[in-house]
Amino acid sequence: MNAVLPNPAGAQKDALALAALARESVASGVERRLLHLRLSALPAGFNRAHHQRQLREALLPLLRPTRARLYDLPNGDLMAVSPPPAEHLETVRATMEKLLGDDPATTACCQELRLPAQAAALLSALEGALGLSQSVAPAPEGRTWMQRPARPAPDQPPRAEDVLAAEAALAPADLSVHQRWQAVCLLRDGGPAPREEWKEQRLSESALLEALLPGMRLEGVPWLRRRLRARMARRTLAQWARPEEMMGFTPRGLTLLPENLMDEEFLRLDAMLGPHRGALTIAFALRDIVADPEAFGLALRFAALRGYRTALDDLDHTDLPLLPPGLFGLDLLKLRFSPALLEQGAPARAALEAALPRDRARLVLVGVESPVAIGWGWQRGIERFQGRLIEQRLSLG
Amino acid sequence: MLGPRTGFTMQINATSAETPPPPSPPRSAALAEALRRCEVGDCAGVLVGGRQPALAAALLEEAANAGDGLVWRPRGGGFWLLGTSPAAAARAARNLDRMGLAPQLLEFPRDLPVLDTAVAQEGGSEPHRPAPPPSLAGLEERAEALPAATALPLSTVWHMRGHQPVLLAQRWGTAPGALLPGMARNWTGHAESLLAARLLRLARGQQWPTGRKASLPLLLDMPWLPTPPDLPRPPPGEGHALVLPLAALPEGAAWAAAAARAGWGLAWWGMGAELAGLMEPGRLPGGDGLVLAPYEGALAQAPGPAPERLVLCGPPSREALALSQHHGFALCHGMGA
């Protein structure tokens, strides 16, 4: 940072650096606060070189002791960038307003932006600063990801561009309310209390999709729904691929779409996991596998190459006849318990037995909410369980 | 990623491309050192193309870290692992090979000429810029407006019997590439579904494509929908089938029942080599109808337990013809296939 006016090449470089920052922030989900000081938009009386120099000289001391960075833009604007909470940017804004007085023409000169939520607004401002667009679109004011403009026609399937908007809204979203951990436990007939083998992070996809595209009917556009689900999984992966997450990494699992394994977020996690890869169980839903066999083939080969454990996620027992022996090359089958299983006649029971992997260590019974489910599992030699009842037993110690 | 709507990167690139590139781009000290090591010899490298760039880069970076090498990404595309130990390079090449990325193992100084050529080209080569993704704005309207002849192609399913080609069926399908070229699976799938919804409407109005041969069964592509919609009556004749994307497999039983009620059989679209076990008799809902897939080497080489059900779609190559005759699977091509 310096207090003299920027040279054009430096400003061009700063603009490109900001564009890269926007992209990185969107990809990684790392938040940044920005204050766009639109000096180029100041009234003529304030827009002289010496005014700008005075403003910079007033602002720089405010930013110097903080982690904020100041970027010069080719049109003379300044962009201060800071990690959250960035209270000092508020100080900068207040100082600017004090310096410029209460002329209404000067009030629009400070524009707050948040990354990654407003990456598009930042890029638009950069385009304006670089002279690439005739008019600079005003940044949406005070819009957060949950307050997106409602579409005029709810109960309609979303259009392709709605999905892109939802993806942009997803980037900064706090997913924690939609995430929950659930353990897979070993519980032997007559054995001691359930023993946790690994923990899985589950995402309430429907609730999150409803938050992203309120009132829209995604059932009619399953490919778009699938696209958003892949994006949601990438957000989880970005959360996991952080050094602090690697500290004390315990066995865990998550559900991905096959194409997620080729995403940069997964490859970053893969590099970080190193020798701990065997502690990660990656589950795929049948629907996601058959929707993109090519990506599944790649994912399966990569998982085998790296030593990840793989699973077929949450299979309904009515889908068991579809499965060829060998489980498509996956290690585990997670079968969903249903009370209907208790009412099966002898032929159906025999067919089910024949369809289950012989090695029962490859089976996990999920959706366990009653002791009946555990009993049903034990009768079939299943000893790994997941579900609300198991969580209760774990919490009881 | 900012998504296809953001044209900013392209605009930045476009302006930077206007300034002429320097005659010889400055090399980083690390690249210069890696090149020097390759010239001295007794080291190895790997060259791999730009397919699956994130994966290729990750595997090569890992090898570079393990074997004290460097990953060079020329502006023209592709990845080079340079100046690393032969063991690390061989391991990286093996891993890339297992992922089907066709790596080329390099030994130095033997392969110096290959590297020299690439380095010499680097000076004059344009920065590699992926083609801008097609716009998604107005996709739904464009799916309706595209000429049927382009968007809804009629292709022919056939195989060789002896030395004679035998026509088995016609497929009235979709050409998602005409709507959204070069996009990832979910967008292509959505494009397929939008176009197939149009097919469905035409079929409900008993509007069949020009060029249809009344003597051949018709395979009609369906959109991926969670529940079967109102289905049209098939045209006169026998053996007609609805083609359902494999993604709808969990709803297959409901679709099979609805198709049978309306007088259609059921065929499937989108098979892959890893899922060939699904073609075992009795496994897929709707009887043992045809199973269609884009032409893929792995599936053509090992067409699974029921090759006679398999139809590989794509332009017929000499290899495709030979494998089709050898294994007994059918081929499907025509405009847009």
XYZ file of C-alpha atoms in Angstrom:
734
model
C 0.000 0.000 0.000
C 1.240 3.474 -0.669
C -0.181 6.910 -0.406
C 0.591 8.079 -3.911
C -1.792 7.574 -6.762
C -1.589 4.145 -8.366
C 0.185 3.514 -11.623
C -2.055 2.067 -14.360
C -0.217 -1.267 -14.630
C -0.423 -1.806 -10.876
C -4.122 -1.009 -10.897
C -4.728 -3.460 -13.724
C -2.869 -6.110 -11.751
C -4.908 -5.321 -8.633
C -8.137 -5.669 -10.599
C -7.073 -9.078 -11.866
C -6.037 -10.088 -8.357
C -9.504 -9.134 -7.102
C -11.137 -11.147 -9.887
C -9.024 -14.136 -8.846
C -9.976 -13.533 -5.220
C -13.659 -13.616 -6.183
C -13.202 -16.902 -8.004
C -11.215 -18.458 -5.156
C -13.761 -17.336 -2.618
C -16.612 -18.852 -4.614
C -14.691 -22.094 -5.080
C -13.585 -22.449 -1.480
C -16.420 -20.732 0.364
C -13.925 -18.575 2.298
C -15.618 -15.310 3.272
C -14.293 -11.833 2.678
C -15.745 -8.393 3.338
C -15.075 -5.650 0.829
C -15.566 -1.924 0.838
C -15.688 -0.435 -2.627
C -14.742 3.230 -2.468
C -16.142 4.575 -5.720
C -13.980 7.639 -6.035
C -14.662 7.720 -9.777
C -18.326 8.311 -8.975
C -17.672 11.346 -6.791
C -19.030 14.672 -7.986
C -16.588 16.726 -10.070
C -15.778 18.967 -7.115
C -14.288 16.021 -5.227
C -12.787 14.182 -8.122
C -9.443 15.840 -8.558
C -6.120 14.117 -8.081
C -5.363 16.003 -4.897
C -8.731 15.014 -3.412
C -8.003 11.411 -4.098
C -4.546 11.703 -2.562
C -6.018 13.271 0.573
C -8.601 10.509 0.856
C -5.982 7.808 0.515
C -3.768 9.471 3.069
C -6.688 9.577 5.486
C -7.676 5.952 4.902
C -4.373 4.141 4.862
C -3.504 4.680 8.519
C -6.908 3.197 9.401
C -6.189 0.034 7.484
C -2.494 -0.419 8.169
C -2.740 -2.104 11.592
C -5.438 -4.499 10.386
C -5.460 -7.510 8.106
C -7.192 -5.492 5.428
C -5.664 -4.973 2.002
C -6.256 -2.047 -0.255
C -6.509 -2.591 -3.990
C -6.270 0.120 -6.628
C -8.550 -0.032 -9.615
C -7.745 1.472 -13.015
C -10.559 4.028 -12.773
C -9.178 5.417 -9.503
C -11.559 3.483 -7.248
C -10.267 1.700 -4.180
C -11.299 -1.652 -2.826
C -10.518 -2.571 0.789
C -10.645 -6.302 1.483
C -10.679 -7.946 4.853
C -11.571 -11.248 6.447
C -14.736 -11.071 8.552
C -15.835 -9.542 10.884
C -14.007 -6.496 9.454
C -15.306 -3.804 11.802
C -12.479 -1.541 10.651
C -14.132 -1.322 7.232
C -17.033 0.346 8.993
C -14.554 2.832 10.459
C -13.271 3.508 6.975
C -16.783 4.073 5.707
C -17.554 6.480 8.579
C -14.317 8.352 7.936
C -15.100 8.680 4.248
C -18.528 10.064 4.978
C -17.053 12.530 7.447
C -14.479 13.659 4.923
C -16.974 14.106 2.144
C -19.674 15.772 4.204
C -23.364 15.072 3.784
C -23.649 15.877 0.120
C -26.180 13.316 -1.162
C -24.063 12.873 -4.285
C -21.280 11.440 -2.154
C -23.330 8.942 -0.196
C -23.203 6.292 -2.914
C -19.435 6.309 -2.966
C -19.078 3.551 -0.328
C -20.390 0.193 -1.363
C -20.084 -2.830 0.898
C -19.704 -6.225 -0.706
C -19.453 -9.708 0.717
C -17.637 -12.608 -0.863
C -18.510 -15.152 -2.007
C -22.170 -14.040 -1.910
C -21.653 -11.009 -4.100
C -18.884 -12.270 -6.343
C -20.953 -11.382 -9.389
C -21.382 -7.797 -8.133
C -17.648 -7.527 -7.508
C -16.842 -8.800 -10.994
C -19.347 -6.397 -12.444
C -17.703 -3.518 -10.552
C -14.309 -4.669 -11.811
C -15.591 -4.778 -15.371
C -16.707 -1.187 -14.931
C -13.379 -0.169 -13.436
C -11.531 -1.782 -16.326
C -13.752 -0.037 -18.845
C -15.149 -3.328 -20.081
C -18.764 -2.373 -19.608
C -20.530 0.840 -20.368
C -22.515 0.953 -17.189
C -21.672 -0.444 -13.842
C -24.528 -2.458 -12.474
C -25.277 -1.345 -8.937
C -24.514 -3.999 -6.381
C -27.616 -5.533 -4.844
C -28.125 -3.880 -1.516
C -28.333 -5.840 1.668
C -29.286 -8.997 -0.077
C -28.286 -12.151 1.714
C -28.584 -15.651 0.378
C -31.807 -16.357 2.205
C -33.461 -13.204 0.907
C -33.300 -13.869 -2.759
C -35.913 -12.271 -4.933
C -38.862 -14.589 -5.203
C -39.760 -15.859 -8.602
C -43.064 -14.643 -9.880
C -44.451 -18.122 -10.491
C -43.985 -20.550 -7.637
C -44.993 -24.190 -8.060
C -43.202 -24.125 -11.387
C -40.082 -26.098 -12.114
C -37.025 -23.856 -11.996
C -35.373 -22.778 -15.217
C -31.700 -23.274 -15.981
C -30.848 -19.722 -14.933
C -32.675 -20.169 -11.614
C -30.331 -23.027 -10.905
C -27.309 -20.850 -11.615
C -28.682 -18.200 -9.255
C -29.247 -20.888 -6.617
C -25.655 -22.044 -7.068
C -24.427 -18.501 -6.471
C -26.621 -18.314 -3.377
C -25.327 -21.649 -2.167
C -21.696 -20.559 -2.232
C -21.810 -18.417 0.930
C -24.642 -20.287 2.631
C -24.137 -21.601 6.128
C -24.913 -25.280 5.718
C -24.520 -26.201 9.365
C -28.247 -26.115 10.092
C -28.763 -28.677 7.347
C -25.915 -30.967 8.369
C -25.999 -33.623 11.003
C -23.715 -36.399 12.097
C -24.883 -39.941 12.466
C -22.752 -42.865 13.568
C -22.450 -46.316 12.038
C -22.125 -48.719 14.944
C -21.182 -52.296 15.506
C -23.821 -53.949 17.664
C -23.603 -57.699 18.231
C -26.474 -59.899 19.339
C -25.991 -60.289 23.071
C -22.933 -58.061 22.910
C -22.196 -54.886 24.803
C -23.449 -51.394 23.915
C -23.070 -50.183 20.324
C -19.537 -49.292 19.364
C -19.113 -46.421 16.932
C -17.129 -47.420 13.844
C -17.390 -44.241 11.844
C -19.453 -41.090 11.718
C -21.289 -39.851 8.666
C -22.245 -36.354 7.811
C -25.686 -36.238 6.276
C -27.139 -33.216 4.538
C -30.867 -32.475 4.619
C -30.939 -31.979 0.888
C -34.635 -31.317 0.514
C -34.642 -28.611 3.198
C -31.608 -26.945 1.695
C -33.073 -27.068 -1.809
C -36.291 -25.556 -0.489
C -34.269 -22.749 1.094
C -32.426 -22.144 -2.157
C -35.409 -22.321 -4.493
C -38.428 -21.706 -2.297
C -41.677 -23.058 -3.609
C -40.226 -24.376 -6.829
C -40.933 -27.880 -7.963
C -37.654 -29.602 -8.519
C -39.134 -33.075 -8.994
C -39.953 -32.332 -12.616
C -36.357 -31.369 -13.405
C -34.323 -34.144 -11.783
C -31.138 -33.308 -13.698
C -31.152 -29.763 -12.310
C -31.804 -31.123 -8.850
C -28.873 -33.457 -9.327
C -26.682 -30.555 -10.414
C -27.536 -28.633 -7.226
C -26.935 -31.705 -5.089
C -23.462 -32.064 -6.620
C -22.820 -28.404 -5.763
C -24.007 -28.966 -2.207
C -21.625 -31.896 -1.844
C -18.795 -29.672 -3.084
C -19.543 -27.213 -0.299
C -19.243 -29.975 2.280
C -15.986 -31.102 0.711
C -14.621 -27.550 0.824
C -15.507 -27.468 4.529
C -13.650 -30.701 5.153
C -10.541 -29.858 3.127
C -9.122 -27.513 5.755
C -6.055 -28.040 7.880
C -8.038 -27.662 11.106
C -10.377 -30.463 9.988
C -7.421 -32.772 9.513
C -6.397 -32.418 13.153
C -7.608 -35.545 14.888
C -9.356 -36.876 11.771
C -11.513 -39.755 12.975
C -13.128 -42.366 10.688
C -15.969 -40.719 8.883
C -18.173 -40.958 5.861
C -20.213 -38.853 3.507
C -22.452 -39.231 0.501
C -21.180 -37.875 -2.774
C -22.152 -37.952 -6.413
C -19.643 -39.838 -8.538
C -18.527 -36.681 -10.343
C -17.623 -35.071 -7.003
C -14.464 -37.188 -6.838
C -13.045 -35.296 -9.816
C -13.827 -31.907 -8.246
C -11.007 -29.741 -6.995
C -12.487 -29.743 -3.504
C -12.283 -33.522 -3.287
C -8.776 -33.643 -4.748
C -7.692 -31.067 -2.146
C -9.170 -33.235 0.598
C -7.506 -36.279 -0.969
C -4.100 -34.604 -0.855
C -4.645 -33.555 2.769
C -5.843 -36.983 3.915
C -2.705 -38.758 2.719
C -2.284 -41.814 4.946
C -5.768 -41.371 6.474
C -7.638 -42.117 3.258
C -8.718 -45.526 4.491
C -10.655 -43.769 7.271
C -13.057 -42.209 4.775
C -16.135 -44.050 3.514
C -17.679 -42.569 0.390
C -21.262 -43.544 -0.332
C -23.108 -43.201 -3.641
C -26.855 -43.495 -4.166
C -28.017 -45.970 -6.791
C -29.741 -43.202 -8.742
C -26.550 -41.157 -8.866
C -24.553 -44.135 -10.081
C -26.862 -45.059 -12.937
C -27.343 -41.441 -14.001
C -23.683 -41.090 -14.937
C -21.929 -44.449 -15.402
C -18.849 -42.800 -16.893
C -18.267 -40.616 -13.824
C -19.021 -43.615 -11.622
C -16.344 -45.645 -13.408
C -13.788 -42.897 -12.818
C -14.856 -42.453 -9.194
C -14.648 -46.171 -8.518
C -11.177 -46.434 -10.030
C -9.963 -43.398 -8.133
C -11.391 -44.651 -4.832
C -9.648 -48.001 -5.361
C -6.396 -46.288 -6.328
C -6.435 -44.193 -3.163
C -7.758 -46.783 -0.741
C -11.112 -45.215 0.128
C -13.926 -47.450 1.271
C -17.019 -47.163 -0.920
C -20.665 -47.881 -0.225
C -24.012 -48.061 -1.964
C -26.043 -45.568 0.009
C -29.467 -45.972 1.490
C -30.827 -48.693 -0.803
C -34.514 -49.450 -0.597
C -35.105 -53.196 -0.297
C -37.406 -53.086 -3.336
C -34.371 -52.078 -5.396
C -32.333 -55.107 -4.291
C -33.317 -57.216 -7.334
C -31.664 -54.608 -9.553
C -28.244 -55.185 -8.049
C -25.937 -57.534 -9.856
C -23.736 -59.667 -7.613
C -20.593 -57.722 -6.858
C -22.395 -54.492 -5.936
C -20.914 -52.716 -8.999
C -17.509 -53.027 -7.301
C -18.515 -51.118 -4.154
C -17.361 -52.352 -0.741
C -20.473 -51.910 1.386
C -24.233 -52.002 0.991
C -26.261 -49.688 3.200
C -29.771 -51.162 3.192
C -32.678 -49.088 4.471
C -34.863 -50.886 6.971
C -38.581 -50.826 6.275
C -41.399 -52.335 8.360
C -42.548 -53.959 5.100
C -39.581 -56.314 5.468
C -41.274 -57.863 8.501
C -44.312 -58.812 6.460
C -42.506 -60.555 3.628
C -43.681 -64.033 2.721
C -41.283 -66.941 2.384
C -40.519 -66.488 -1.367
C -39.783 -62.764 -0.945
C -37.596 -63.513 2.081
C -35.670 -66.096 0.108
C -35.200 -63.684 -2.795
C -33.973 -61.029 -0.403
C -31.526 -63.405 1.233
C -30.178 -64.347 -2.176
C -29.740 -60.717 -3.155
C -27.828 -59.686 -0.027
C -24.031 -59.939 -0.103
C -22.945 -63.227 1.480
C -20.332 -61.490 3.536
C -22.576 -59.744 6.043
C -19.703 -57.558 7.199
C -20.378 -55.646 3.970
C -23.893 -54.745 5.126
C -25.090 -51.803 7.170
C -28.762 -51.565 8.119
C -29.769 -47.888 8.077
C -32.919 -46.115 9.188
C -32.936 -48.078 12.436
C -35.622 -46.510 14.577
C -36.948 -49.451 16.567
C -35.553 -52.551 18.281
C -37.490 -54.620 15.727
C -35.117 -53.383 13.037
C -32.093 -54.508 15.005
C -33.696 -57.884 15.616
C -34.452 -58.244 11.902
C -30.827 -57.391 11.121
C -29.444 -59.851 13.638
C -31.592 -62.632 12.173
C -29.783 -62.045 8.915
C -26.344 -61.806 10.437
C -26.155 -58.010 10.102
C -24.199 -56.331 12.890
C -23.694 -52.785 11.651
C -26.490 -50.324 12.214
C -27.256 -46.656 11.735
C -30.289 -44.643 12.721
C -32.092 -42.671 15.370
C -32.315 -45.582 17.807
C -28.578 -46.160 17.592
C -27.954 -42.467 18.263
C -30.140 -42.692 21.355
C -28.272 -45.728 22.630
C -24.939 -44.041 21.994
C -26.010 -40.966 23.910
C -27.075 -43.171 26.812
C -23.534 -44.477 26.817
C -16.391 -21.491 -10.349
C -18.629 -18.612 -11.080
C -20.867 -20.408 -13.494
C -21.471 -19.834 -17.131
C -23.291 -16.527 -16.752
C -20.190 -14.674 -15.690
C -18.358 -13.596 -18.757
C -15.750 -11.646 -16.873
C -12.836 -14.059 -17.168
C -13.281 -14.245 -20.882
C -13.353 -10.494 -21.184
C -10.178 -10.124 -19.160
C -8.512 -12.730 -21.333
C -9.764 -11.054 -24.445
C -8.144 -7.749 -23.497
C -4.904 -9.344 -22.437
C -4.784 -11.244 -25.750
C -4.730 -7.945 -27.617
C -1.269 -7.148 -26.312
C 1.290 -9.180 -28.278
C 2.919 -11.966 -26.278
C 6.575 -11.437 -25.444
C 8.928 -13.221 -27.872
C 10.130 -15.663 -25.254
C 8.070 -15.823 -22.103
C 10.051 -15.582 -18.918
C 10.552 -18.947 -17.327
C 10.312 -19.463 -13.646
C 13.508 -20.458 -11.886
C 11.874 -23.774 -11.004
C 11.027 -24.541 -14.641
C 14.502 -23.525 -15.781
C 15.981 -25.860 -13.174
C 13.696 -28.728 -14.220
C 14.649 -28.237 -17.881
C 18.326 -28.158 -16.954
C 17.921 -31.407 -15.050
C 16.230 -33.021 -18.052
C 19.125 -31.886 -20.251
C 21.657 -33.391 -17.875
C 19.704 -36.645 -18.024
C 19.034 -39.563 -15.696
C 15.662 -38.289 -14.734
C 12.145 -38.951 -15.925
C 8.829 -37.275 -16.565
C 5.247 -37.830 -17.641
C 3.173 -36.088 -20.271
C -0.605 -36.189 -20.041
C -3.363 -34.433 -21.962
C -5.854 -31.985 -20.544
C -8.793 -34.367 -20.028
C -9.828 -34.360 -16.363
C -7.417 -31.480 -15.674
C -7.974 -31.341 -11.903
C -7.258 -35.047 -11.526
C -4.222 -35.050 -13.841
C -2.769 -32.028 -12.040
C -3.379 -33.569 -8.602
C -1.696 -36.864 -9.481
C 1.281 -35.148 -11.113
C 1.715 -32.635 -8.272
C 1.798 -35.531 -5.864
C 4.509 -37.261 -7.928
C 6.432 -34.005 -8.205
C 6.389 -33.604 -4.432
C 7.498 -37.190 -3.920
C 10.208 -37.164 -6.591
C 11.544 -33.619 -6.362
C 10.167 -32.646 -9.760
C 7.999 -29.925 -11.215
C 4.650 -29.828 -13.004
C 4.714 -27.635 -16.092
C 1.433 -26.481 -17.592
C 2.189 -25.065 -21.028
C -0.101 -22.350 -22.266
C -1.225 -24.646 -25.068
C -2.721 -27.145 -22.587
C -1.739 -30.502 -21.088
C 0.551 -31.259 -18.155
C 4.217 -32.244 -17.926
C 5.916 -33.769 -14.937
C 9.587 -32.937 -15.349
C 12.916 -33.658 -13.718
C 11.626 -36.248 -11.317
C 12.994 -39.621 -10.308
C 12.217 -42.535 -12.658
C 10.393 -44.350 -9.843
C 8.117 -41.380 -9.052
C 7.408 -40.837 -12.765
C 6.616 -44.511 -13.311
C 4.259 -44.518 -10.333
C 2.488 -41.392 -11.574
C 2.169 -42.863 -15.072
C 0.720 -46.063 -13.615
C -1.827 -44.115 -11.586
C -2.819 -41.952 -14.545
C -3.110 -45.061 -16.682
C -5.446 -46.681 -14.145
C -7.595 -43.581 -14.373
C -7.690 -43.947 -18.167
C -5.830 -40.696 -18.809
C -3.322 -42.188 -21.315
C -0.052 -40.808 -19.925
C 3.224 -40.866 -21.813
C 6.224 -41.821 -19.691
C 9.309 -39.776 -20.590
C 12.934 -40.620 -20.043
C 15.654 -38.021 -20.232
C 17.838 -37.411 -22.113
C 16.152 -39.823 -24.577
C 12.946 -37.756 -24.840
C 14.619 -34.348 -24.899
C 13.523 -33.667 -28.503
C 9.838 -34.012 -27.477
C 10.361 -31.577 -24.644
C 12.409 -29.181 -26.782
C 9.621 -29.023 -29.344
C 7.054 -28.247 -26.652
C 9.258 -25.565 -25.086
C 9.893 -23.983 -28.496
C 6.146 -23.971 -29.242
C 5.404 -22.391 -25.896
C 6.783 -19.015 -27.021
C 4.370 -18.680 -29.886
C 1.396 -20.541 -28.518
C -1.739 -18.801 -27.505
C -2.798 -19.262 -23.905
C -5.074 -22.260 -23.659
C -8.541 -21.016 -23.031
C -11.390 -23.412 -22.675
C -14.258 -22.566 -24.980
C -16.782 -20.367 -23.223
C -19.644 -22.459 -21.932
C -22.838 -21.989 -23.902
C -25.353 -19.632 -22.408
C -28.105 -21.193 -20.346
C -30.417 -18.218 -20.679
C -33.612 -19.114 -22.467
C -32.664 -22.782 -22.636
C -36.256 -23.936 -22.290
C -37.419 -21.717 -25.172
C -34.514 -22.756 -27.348
C -35.349 -26.420 -26.741
C -38.752 -25.681 -28.279
C -37.455 -23.514 -31.108
C -34.656 -25.703 -32.476
C -35.646 -27.293 -35.805
C -36.897 -30.803 -35.191
C -34.593 -32.159 -37.873
C -31.590 -31.012 -35.814
C -32.832 -31.489 -32.282
C -34.902 -34.659 -32.633
C -32.939 -36.944 -34.935
C -34.161 -40.227 -36.291
C -31.416 -42.842 -36.300
C -31.198 -46.464 -37.297
C -30.398 -49.472 -35.151
C -28.781 -52.304 -37.102
C -26.315 -55.125 -36.956
C -24.462 -57.311 -39.395
C -25.791 -60.784 -40.069
C -23.245 -62.625 -42.128
C -22.160 -59.967 -44.567
C -25.501 -58.236 -44.677
C -26.598 -55.321 -42.525
C -29.961 -56.017 -40.919
C -32.105 -53.112 -39.750
C -33.568 -53.743 -36.305
C -35.335 -50.527 -35.314
C -35.398 -46.774 -35.607
C -34.706 -44.524 -32.670
C -36.424 -41.171 -32.441
C -34.205 -39.489 -29.935
C -32.652 -36.196 -28.957
C -29.484 -34.325 -29.867
C -28.613 -32.480 -26.634
C -25.372 -31.347 -28.267
C -27.408 -29.186 -30.632
C -28.888 -27.384 -27.623
C -25.951 -27.353 -25.205
C -22.703 -28.462 -26.775
C -19.893 -29.724 -24.590
C -21.522 -29.467 -21.189
C -21.239 -31.720 -18.131
C -23.611 -34.654 -17.653
C -26.313 -32.912 -15.618
C -26.763 -30.134 -18.158
C -26.667 -32.586 -21.061
C -29.197 -34.730 -19.238
C -31.435 -31.713 -18.690
C -31.144 -30.828 -22.378
C -32.065 -34.423 -23.272
C -35.105 -34.226 -21.006
C -36.282 -30.889 -22.429
C -36.054 -32.245 -25.961
C -37.610 -35.572 -25.023
C -40.582 -33.705 -23.526
C -41.060 -32.263 -27.005
C -40.915 -35.751 -28.512
C -43.532 -36.879 -26.055
C -45.900 -34.093 -27.106
C -45.420 -34.862 -30.794
C -46.073 -38.548 -30.162
C -49.231 -37.748 -28.199
C -50.443 -35.946 -31.310
C -49.499 -39.028 -33.379
C -47.002 -36.917 -35.268
C -44.244 -39.289 -36.300
C -40.975 -38.219 -37.887
C -40.514 -38.053 -41.602
C -38.288 -40.877 -42.709
C -39.874 -43.363 -40.375
C -40.105 -46.852 -41.837
C -43.459 -48.387 -40.945
C -41.935 -51.856 -41.029
C -39.454 -51.153 -38.249
C -40.077 -50.880 -34.507
C -39.791 -47.343 -33.182
C -37.723 -46.518 -30.081
C -38.984 -43.265 -28.604
C -36.831 -41.357 -26.089
C -38.529 -40.309 -22.861
C -37.654 -37.490 -20.456
C -36.448 -38.395 -16.961
C -39.582 -37.870 -14.882
C -40.245 -39.254 -11.406
C -43.599 -40.711 -12.432
C -44.723 -41.825 -15.869
C -46.774 -39.137 -17.629
C -49.734 -39.709 -19.951
C -48.239 -41.889 -22.619
C -49.122 -41.752 -26.309
C -50.444 -44.635 -28.300
C -47.695 -46.246 -30.365
C -47.882 -46.100 -34.159
C -49.229 -49.137 -35.987
C -46.895 -52.095 -36.014
C -45.105 -54.133 -33.372
C -42.106 -54.029 -31.133
C -42.181 -50.291 -30.373
C -40.496 -49.289 -27.124
C -40.062 -46.222 -24.963
C -36.434 -45.419 -24.180
C -35.955 -44.454 -20.550
C -32.757 -42.916 -19.200
C -31.031 -45.269 -16.786
C -31.224 -42.498 -14.189
C -34.911 -43.416 -13.852
C -34.042 -46.990 -12.861
C -35.563 -46.734 -9.353
C -38.889 -45.797 -10.997
C -38.467 -48.452 -13.664
C -41.249 -50.750 -12.454
C -43.874 -47.978 -12.614
C -42.652 -46.940 -16.052
C -42.657 -50.514 -17.321
C -46.257 -50.984 -16.171
C -47.408 -47.696 -17.711
C -45.583 -48.427 -20.970
C -47.138 -51.894 -21.203
C -50.616 -50.450 -20.574
C -50.107 -47.983 -23.419
C -48.818 -50.691 -25.773
C -45.069 -50.014 -25.617
C -42.109 -52.078 -24.532
C -39.307 -50.542 -22.504
C -35.712 -49.920 -23.532
C -32.964 -48.192 -21.541
C -30.485 -45.479 -22.424
C -27.141 -44.619 -20.829
C -25.450 -47.939 -19.992
C -21.786 -47.915 -18.988
C -19.106 -50.596 -18.691
C -19.192 -50.631 -14.874
C -22.933 -51.287 -14.856
C -23.021 -54.028 -17.503
C -24.202 -56.498 -14.833
C -27.584 -54.761 -14.997
C -28.095 -56.414 -18.392
C -28.347 -59.866 -16.846
C -31.706 -61.360 -17.794
C -34.563 -60.259 -15.568
C -32.694 -57.510 -13.775
C -33.864 -54.351 -15.540
C -37.587 -53.607 -15.240
C -39.714 -53.964 -18.328
C -38.479 -57.298 -19.654
C -35.330 -57.884 -21.581
C -35.598 -55.048 -24.051
C -32.793 -53.200 -25.750
C -30.184 -51.306 -23.760
C -28.650 -48.314 -25.496
C -25.401 -46.554 -24.673
C -23.141 -43.984 -26.241
C -20.347 -45.791 -28.107
C -17.578 -46.425 -25.617
C -14.480 -48.562 -26.141
C -14.738 -50.356 -22.800
C -18.318 -51.456 -23.405
C -17.587 -52.438 -27.016
C -14.679 -54.603 -25.836
C -16.622 -56.182 -22.966
C -20.336 -55.810 -23.713
C -21.513 -57.668 -20.623
C -23.764 -60.672 -20.118
C -26.266 -59.961 -22.917
C -24.555 -58.385 -25.938
C -27.575 -59.120 -28.118
C -29.529 -56.529 -26.068
C -26.873 -53.861 -26.356
C -26.990 -51.017 -28.878
C -23.977 -48.717 -29.064
C -24.777 -45.321 -30.527
C -22.262 -43.271 -32.460
C -20.675 -42.897 -35.847
C -19.689 -46.373 -37.063
C -15.930 -46.840 -37.119
C -14.044 -49.826 -38.519
C -13.367 -50.931 -34.917
C -17.034 -50.583 -33.980
C -18.082 -52.723 -36.935
C -15.533 -55.426 -36.121
C -16.461 -55.555 -32.439
C -20.157 -55.494 -33.242
C -19.741 -58.502 -35.491
C -17.543 -60.276 -32.978
C -19.752 -59.775 -29.918
C -23.161 -59.455 -31.536
C -24.188 -56.034 -30.239
C -26.003 -53.617 -32.525
C -24.999 -50.157 -33.659
C -27.106 -47.081 -33.920
C -26.339 -43.972 -35.890
C -27.919 -41.385 -38.030
C -28.115 -37.674 -37.993
C -26.976 -36.342 -34.645
C -26.145 -39.787 -33.272
